[in-house]
Structures are given as structure tokens and as C-alpha cells.
């Protein structure tokens, strides 16, 4: 009697072959992934004058009003509650890793934000700030914003908004 | 001898109406009272009597109102011919089977427009890894329970 050999009748051999195939594909893909350049990011720096006074919000700041309200108005920060928000300057740039966006502050200092790439675990964007002798490094989510504040200006303070977002795939 | 009681009154009534001959065993006084009563009733129902209100004018008004209500409403001919037929065909015998899904679809479209056209709120959680300042104070103001709220890194210079 002639019995044809059925390869599916040997599950161990089939599993081994499938595993090998997966390993080969993964090994081929790994160098490609490692070679892929890290994504670029758009950094947006917004310099705001905040102080006590009659309620005022510059038109260009209206999109970020909710963030300003939550961060600076709802909380009593250092005995002050700001009601007057004026836009002094803004700058945005799409940069590669280690690329920086610099902006001149109204008092003559320079403020710089540098994109440091993304974290491998959660894909957070690394951003470092520097102005004068102040330095800080943070990680934020794609599209997230934070503020740096405290530098005295006129009767109020400078609030510098930083937003970082990955460049969308082209 | 006159009949008295119920039978006597019935006899007097028949005599007064002319249904029985006078002089039968009906009391003439009773007959006369029934005649007076009949005359009074007939007089009261006479339309010529000014004491009785005439209902003709009222019925005339009611009839005019009924006719006005029955008069057909002027509807464009095309609409009158097409609309009821189209709607009836659309709704069929069980209009809820059509109206309920249509209503649900409409609600879904409105909700979709409200929610999907709005961009998702960004996550503003920020992790401050390090800071360095030659002088002054650094305060990190953040709330990890509120991912919308941006962190504020305060750097307050001395003096």
C-alpha cells in the first residue's frame, strides 16, 4: 500500500519551520529599523508676558487659553494671579535630534529649546531648555506642552510655552 | 257619576284630546283642565310666540361653521398627489420600522460630528528629569492626576 507522507502530520517539524521563518524575518527587519533615522520634531516656543491687571488675552494666545487658565489662573502661584496675557514673540521649527529653537527674550537674554530624540520605551520626546544659567531636561508626550515661568519682566513675569510634536509621516 | 283616580284622569285626557266622546264618564272640569294644559303647551311650542327663543338663527350659524370646516384646504396639486403616496410608501404598514432607525441614524450623525471632528486633547504630562540653576529657586508645579494641565517649571531668580 502506498501511503503519501503528510507534512502536517508532524506538528513539531511544522512549528520549528515556522519559528525559523519568524526569526529570519525579524533578523532582516532589525537592521532596517535600527538604520531608520529618529523622527523629527516640531518645537514651538511662545513668549508671553503675564501680569496682574485687567483681563486681557492676546488673540494669538486664544488656542492655548485653556492651558494658561489651568496652569496659571486656577492656581495661586507665588501670591500672584495673572489676568493679563500678552504675546511677546513666538517661533517654531521642525528639527532633527539635537536641533534647537532659539528665541530672543525682551530683556536681551536668549532662550533655547533643544530636541533630544524620543525615549525607546514610551516614545516620549526629550526636550531640554536653557536660558541664562538655568538648565532643565524634560520628557513630554507627542503634542504636549509645558511652561517655564518666573523671569521678571515689567510688573509681571515671562511665561514661556514650549510645545513639542513629532513630525507627521510624509 | 264621574270616574275618579287614575282611570278618571286618563279618560279626561282622552276626551280633551278628542280621542273619546265628551260626556263619557270623564269629569268635565278635569277635561277642561287638560284642554287648558294642551293649549298652553301648543302655545309655548309655537314659533311665533315671542316668549320662546327661536333656534333657527343658531342652527343656521352652526351649519355655516360646519360647511366651512368641511371645505377642502387649498393644496398644490402636485404636492397633494405626490406627498401622501411617497410618505406612505416610505413608511409602509409599520412606520416605526422606518422612523426608529432613521432617528437613531440622525442621532449618531450628530454625535459623530460633535465628537469626531474635535481633535483629541493632548497629553500634557511632563516628566522633569533634571534642572540646574546657579542661583534662585526652582519649583515644579504639576498635577499628574490631570493630564491636560501643563506643568509649570518656575525659576525664580534671587533678589
Coordinates of C-alpha atoms in Angstrom, one line a residue, chain B residues 2 5 11 15 23 31-32 40 43 49 62 85 91 96 101-102 116 124-126 134 136 143 146 149:
Chain B
X2 CA -117.6 60.5 37.2
X5 CA -108.5 58.4 40.2
X11 CA -110.5 59.3 30.5
X15 CA -111.7 63.4 25.9
X23 CA -119.9 63.1 28.1
X31 CA -111.4 67.6 30.8
X32 CA -111.3 71.4 30.8
X40 CA -100.6 76.1 26.9
X43 CA -98.9 77.8 22.5
X49 CA -94.6 83.1 20.2
X62 CA -73.8 76.1 13.2
X85 CA -48.2 58.5 -1.7
X91 CA -43.3 54.3 5.9
X96 CA -41.8 52.7 13.4
X101 CA -33.6 53.5 12.5
X102 CA -33.8 56.9 10.8
X116 CA -15.0 63.1 16.0
X124 CA 0.5 67.4 28.7
X125 CA 2.0 65.2 31.4
X126 CA 5.6 66.2 31.7
X134 CA 23.4 78.7 39.6
X136 CA 17.5 81.2 42.6
X143 CA -0.6 67.6 38.7
X146 CA -4.8 66.0 35.3
X149 CA -2.9 70.6 32.7

